[in-house]
Short mmCIF file of C-alpha atoms in Angstrom, two decimals:
data_model
loop_
_atom_site.label_atom_id
_atom_site.label_comp_id
_atom_site.label_asym_id
_atom_site.label_seq_id
_atom_site.Cartn_x
_atom_site.Cartn_y
_atom_site.Cartn_z
CA MET O 1 85.76 122.18 97.31
CA SER O 2 84.77 119.73 94.59
CA ALA O 3 83.91 120.62 91.02
CA PRO O 4 80.14 120.56 90.33
CA GLY O 5 78.93 117.16 89.17
CA SER O 6 82.27 115.38 89.78
CA PRO O 7 82.48 112.19 91.85
CA THR O 8 84.02 112.95 95.22
CA THR O 9 85.94 111.10 97.92
CA GLY O 10 85.44 111.91 101.59
CA VAL O 11 88.70 112.63 103.37
CA ALA O 12 88.81 113.27 107.12
CA VAL O 13 91.31 114.68 109.56
CA ALA O 14 90.99 113.39 113.12
CA GLN O 15 92.42 115.49 115.92
CA PHE O 16 93.27 113.92 119.28
CA ALA O 17 96.05 113.84 121.86
CA PRO O 18 97.81 110.45 121.85
CA ALA O 19 99.02 109.33 125.28
CA ALA O 20 101.57 106.90 126.73
CA ASP O 21 98.85 104.25 126.60
CA LYS O 22 98.53 102.24 123.39
CA PRO O 23 95.19 100.56 124.19
CA ALA O 24 93.65 103.94 125.06
CA ASN O 25 94.98 105.45 121.84
CA LEU O 26 93.49 102.63 119.80
CA THR O 27 90.14 103.12 121.50
CA VAL O 28 90.07 106.81 120.51
CA ILE O 29 91.25 105.99 116.99
CA GLY O 30 88.42 103.47 116.64
CA GLN O 31 85.82 105.97 117.83
CA LEU O 32 87.06 108.76 115.57
CA ALA O 33 87.43 106.47 112.56
CA ALA O 34 83.82 105.32 112.99
CA THR O 35 82.70 108.96 113.22
CA ALA O 36 84.68 109.80 110.08
CA SER O 37 83.02 106.94 108.20
CA ASP O 38 79.57 107.98 109.43
CA ARG O 39 80.26 111.46 108.05
CA GLY O 40 81.13 110.08 104.62
CA ALA O 41 84.92 109.66 104.75
CA ALA O 42 86.75 106.94 102.80
CA VAL O 43 90.14 108.03 104.20
CA VAL O 44 90.91 109.34 107.70
CA VAL O 45 94.20 110.89 108.83
CA PHE O 46 95.35 110.76 112.46
CA PRO O 47 98.22 112.68 114.09
CA GLU O 48 101.90 111.86 114.37
CA TYR O 49 102.85 109.48 117.21
CA ALA O 50 99.29 108.13 117.28
CA SER O 51 100.42 104.73 118.59
CA TYR O 52 102.34 106.09 121.61
CA PHE O 53 103.39 109.54 122.81
CA VAL O 54 105.16 110.82 125.88
CA ASP O 55 106.32 114.36 126.63
CA PRO O 56 109.19 114.81 127.11
CA PHE O 57 110.57 111.82 125.24
CA ASP O 58 112.22 109.15 127.37
CA ASP O 59 113.33 105.53 127.14
CA THR O 60 109.73 104.33 127.07
CA LEU O 61 109.54 105.49 123.46
CA ALA O 62 111.85 102.67 122.32
CA ALA O 63 110.25 100.25 124.78
CA HIS O 64 106.87 100.78 123.11
CA ALA O 65 108.12 100.81 119.51
CA GLU O 66 106.71 98.11 117.23
CA PRO O 67 107.55 96.54 113.86
CA LEU O 68 105.30 97.13 110.87
CA ASP O 69 103.80 93.67 111.39
CA GLY O 70 103.16 94.37 115.09
CA PRO O 71 99.93 94.73 117.04
CA PHE O 72 99.27 98.41 116.29
CA VAL O 73 99.24 97.98 112.52
CA ALA O 74 97.24 94.77 112.94
CA ALA O 75 94.66 96.63 115.03
CA LEU O 76 94.44 99.44 112.45
CA THR O 77 93.96 96.87 109.70
CA GLN O 78 91.14 95.22 111.64
CA LEU O 79 89.52 98.62 112.20
CA ALA O 80 89.84 99.49 108.52
CA ALA O 81 88.21 96.20 107.57
CA THR O 82 85.40 96.55 110.11
CA ILE O 83 84.58 100.17 109.31
CA GLY O 84 85.39 100.10 105.61
CA ILE O 85 87.85 103.01 105.58
CA VAL O 86 91.54 103.71 104.89
CA ILE O 87 93.35 104.72 108.09
CA VAL O 88 96.54 106.83 108.10
CA ALA O 89 98.31 107.22 111.44
CA GLY O 90 101.64 107.85 113.10
CA LEU O 91 103.50 104.81 114.46
CA VAL O 92 106.53 104.59 116.78
CA GLU O 93 108.39 101.95 114.81
CA GLN O 94 111.31 99.85 115.98
CA ALA O 95 114.67 100.91 114.56
CA ALA O 96 117.78 98.89 113.82
CA ASP O 97 119.89 99.97 116.80
CA GLY O 98 117.27 99.32 119.49
CA ARG O 99 117.94 102.70 121.10
CA ARG O 100 116.30 105.14 118.73
CA VAL O 101 112.98 104.63 116.94
CA ARG O 102 111.53 105.48 113.55
CA ASN O 103 108.85 108.14 113.28
CA THR O 104 106.67 106.33 110.78
CA VAL O 105 103.32 106.94 109.13
CA VAL O 106 101.34 103.95 107.92
CA ALA O 107 98.34 103.81 105.62
CA VAL O 108 96.22 100.66 105.94
CA ASP O 109 93.05 99.32 104.41
CA ALA O 110 91.25 96.02 104.95
CA SER O 111 94.08 94.15 103.20
CA GLY O 112 96.86 95.64 105.36
CA LEU O 113 99.60 98.16 104.60
CA VAL O 114 99.17 100.21 101.44
CA ALA O 115 101.91 102.81 102.10
CA VAL O 116 104.67 103.51 104.64
CA TYR O 117 106.52 106.78 105.19
CA ARG O 118 109.36 107.50 107.61
CA LYS O 119 109.85 111.14 108.60
CA LEU O 120 112.73 112.67 106.64
CA HIS O 121 113.38 115.86 108.61
CA LEU O 122 113.64 115.54 112.38
CA TYR O 123 112.58 118.31 114.71
CA ASP O 124 115.96 119.62 115.87
CA ALA O 125 114.64 123.16 116.19
CA PHE O 126 112.99 125.55 118.63
CA GLY O 127 114.99 123.99 121.47
CA GLN O 128 113.97 120.40 120.65
CA ARG O 129 116.18 117.43 119.67
CA GLU O 130 114.04 114.75 118.04
CA SER O 131 117.16 113.16 116.52
CA ASP O 132 118.33 112.12 120.01
CA TRP O 133 115.42 109.67 120.03
CA VAL O 134 114.49 109.11 116.38
CA GLU O 135 116.47 108.11 113.31
CA PRO O 136 115.69 109.95 110.05
CA GLY O 137 113.89 108.15 107.25
CA PRO O 138 115.81 107.03 104.17
CA LEU O 139 115.79 109.02 100.95
CA THR O 140 113.56 106.73 98.92
CA GLU O 141 111.01 107.20 96.17
CA PRO O 142 107.68 108.39 97.61
CA GLU O 143 105.10 105.71 98.34
CA THR O 144 101.59 106.68 97.33
CA PHE O 145 98.23 104.96 97.36
CA GLU O 146 95.00 105.45 95.47
CA VAL O 147 91.36 105.63 96.57
CA ASP O 148 88.53 106.32 94.12
CA GLY O 149 90.89 107.75 91.51
CA LEU O 150 92.63 110.15 93.93
CA ARG O 151 96.33 109.57 94.61
CA PHE O 152 97.52 110.22 98.17
CA GLY O 153 101.06 110.98 99.39
CA LEU O 154 102.49 111.21 102.90
CA MET O 155 104.73 113.56 104.86
CA THR O 156 105.12 114.24 108.58
CA CYS O 157 104.97 117.42 110.67
CA TYR O 158 108.37 119.19 110.42
CA ASP O 159 108.63 118.06 106.77
CA LEU O 160 106.14 120.88 106.06
CA ARG O 161 109.02 123.34 106.44
CA PHE O 162 110.84 121.71 103.49
CA PRO O 163 108.97 122.50 100.26
CA GLU O 164 110.93 119.93 98.29
CA VAL O 165 109.11 117.12 100.15
CA GLY O 166 105.77 118.33 98.85
CA ARG O 167 107.22 118.84 95.39
CA MET O 168 108.49 115.25 95.30
CA LEU O 169 105.00 114.04 96.19
CA ALA O 170 103.49 116.18 93.43
CA ASP O 171 106.04 114.70 91.01
CA ALA O 172 104.95 111.23 92.16
CA GLY O 173 101.41 112.07 91.09
CA ALA O 174 99.84 112.94 94.43
CA ASP O 175 96.54 114.80 94.30
CA VAL O 176 96.27 114.91 98.10
CA VAL O 177 99.09 115.26 100.63
CA LEU O 178 98.34 113.81 104.08
CA VAL O 179 100.25 115.29 107.03
CA PRO O 180 100.12 113.63 110.47
CA ALA O 181 101.71 116.09 112.92
CA GLU O 182 102.51 117.01 116.48
CA TRP O 183 103.05 120.72 115.83
CA VAL O 184 104.35 121.99 119.15
CA ARG O 185 102.86 125.19 120.54
CA GLY O 186 105.00 128.31 120.94
CA PRO O 187 105.36 131.91 119.77
CA LEU O 188 104.04 132.23 116.19
CA LYS O 189 103.82 128.44 115.83
CA GLU O 190 100.12 128.43 114.98
CA HIS O 191 100.82 131.06 112.32
CA HIS O 192 103.64 128.92 110.89
CA TRP O 193 101.41 125.83 110.86
CA ARG O 194 98.58 127.49 108.98
CA THR O 195 100.89 129.30 106.56
CA LEU O 196 102.91 126.20 105.67
CA VAL O 197 99.90 123.92 105.19
CA HIS O 198 98.37 126.49 102.85
CA ALA O 199 101.67 127.08 101.04
CA ARG O 200 102.26 123.39 100.31
CA ALA O 201 98.77 123.23 98.77
CA ILE O 202 99.17 126.37 96.66
CA GLU O 203 102.66 125.74 95.29
CA ASN O 204 101.92 122.11 94.35
CA THR O 205 98.28 122.64 93.33
CA VAL O 206 97.17 119.74 95.54
CA PHE O 207 94.81 119.20 98.43
CA VAL O 208 96.52 119.03 101.85
CA ALA O 209 94.92 117.30 104.84
CA ALA O 210 96.84 117.90 108.08
CA ALA O 211 96.03 116.33 111.48
CA ASP O 212 97.59 117.73 114.65
CA HIS O 213 97.52 117.13 118.40
CA PRO O 214 95.24 119.60 120.22
CA PRO O 215 96.46 121.93 122.99
CA PRO O 216 98.12 122.07 125.43
CA LEU O 217 101.01 120.41 123.52
CA GLY O 218 99.92 120.89 119.91
CA VAL O 219 98.39 123.90 118.21
CA GLY O 220 95.32 121.98 117.05
CA ASN O 221 93.76 123.58 113.97
CA SER O 222 93.75 120.37 111.94
CA MET O 223 92.55 121.29 108.47
CA ILE O 224 91.96 120.39 104.84
CA VAL O 225 93.07 122.94 102.24
CA ASP O 226 92.24 122.91 98.53
CA PRO O 227 94.70 123.40 95.60
CA GLN O 228 94.15 127.17 95.64
CA GLY O 229 94.92 127.44 99.35
CA VAL O 230 91.32 127.72 100.51
CA GLU O 231 90.65 126.12 103.89
CA ILE O 232 87.58 123.98 103.21
CA ALA O 233 87.31 122.13 106.55
CA ALA O 234 88.96 122.66 109.94
CA ILE O 235 88.90 121.83 113.65
CA GLY O 236 89.77 124.29 116.39
CA THR O 237 91.18 122.88 119.62
CA ALA O 238 88.77 120.00 120.32
CA THR O 239 89.11 116.26 119.89
CA ASP O 240 87.03 115.83 116.76
CA VAL O 241 86.79 114.79 113.11
CA VAL O 242 86.10 116.96 110.08
CA VAL O 243 85.42 115.73 106.54
CA ALA O 244 85.81 117.32 103.12
CA HIS O 245 84.77 115.81 99.80
CA LEU O 246 87.62 115.99 97.29
CA ASP O 247 87.89 115.24 93.59
CA ARG O 248 90.51 114.99 90.86
CA ALA O 249 88.60 117.42 88.63
CA THR O 250 89.34 120.27 91.04
CA VAL O 251 93.08 119.57 90.84
CA GLU O 252 92.90 119.47 87.04
CA ARG O 253 90.89 122.70 86.86
CA VAL O 254 93.32 124.59 89.11
CA ARG O 255 96.29 123.31 87.11
CA ARG O 256 94.76 124.54 83.87
CA VAL O 257 94.44 128.02 85.33
CA ASN O 258 97.77 127.90 87.18
CA PRO O 259 100.15 125.47 85.38
CA ALA O 260 103.02 126.21 87.77
CA LEU O 261 104.22 122.59 87.87
CA GLU O 262 104.58 122.56 84.08
CA LEU O 263 106.28 125.96 83.95
CA ARG O 264 108.96 125.31 86.56
CA ARG O 265 112.58 125.07 85.39
CA MET O 266 114.13 123.13 88.27
CA ARG O 267 113.72 119.68 89.80
CA VAL O 268 114.29 118.26 93.28
CA VAL O 269 117.53 116.31 93.75
CA PRO O 270 118.33 114.59 97.08
CA ARG O 271 121.20 116.21 98.93
CA GLY O 272 122.48 112.87 100.21
#
């Protein structure tokens, strides 16, 4: 929720189920991005693996991986230019060994790439082995980008379970954390999803906008949460877009009341 009288920026989460069909995925992305813009969004966040997704993973993942200067990013850039919006989406990126891929999130505007993030923590949990197919991202300084005075940072899905990722983004000046995800359904998984999205917002006093795949594979419940952990916009299980209007003044106000970032006595150091 924005502070009264403050200029706001529309931020959208777009929920859809990417398929093993890149042209079809781009068609849906274009439709949802246009809807987000029509509803007042300047930034729209799509799920993890938005370029290509197959369940279970197989060799087609690497076969459909692309470089950052490939056709998927080019198509997103053209969409961003046509619609006048910043698009954030998951990309299956080519990796160095040709066997595994990179689980990458790109942010593009009309000029091209404005930020790139490669998933740090791979989903080797709950019976899954993402690392068999994906190489982990390098431990680099966070890339952020700015729209209308708001600074945005990126993380991906399973990274939500590692609070230090969110803390590093807060240290990098992020006001809003964007989370493309494919949060797999299972016992208590929807509870974990909602709890962790809210927790990352509360502990870092930032907005969090998280976009998931809908059921049957994902839990859905894409949402935008404010710096006090209040869910200010959400989608249930449909393919849809929801928009919230965010502002820097809300972050500043919450941090005056709850200066937790200033009071902390520890910092995040990469493990290696």
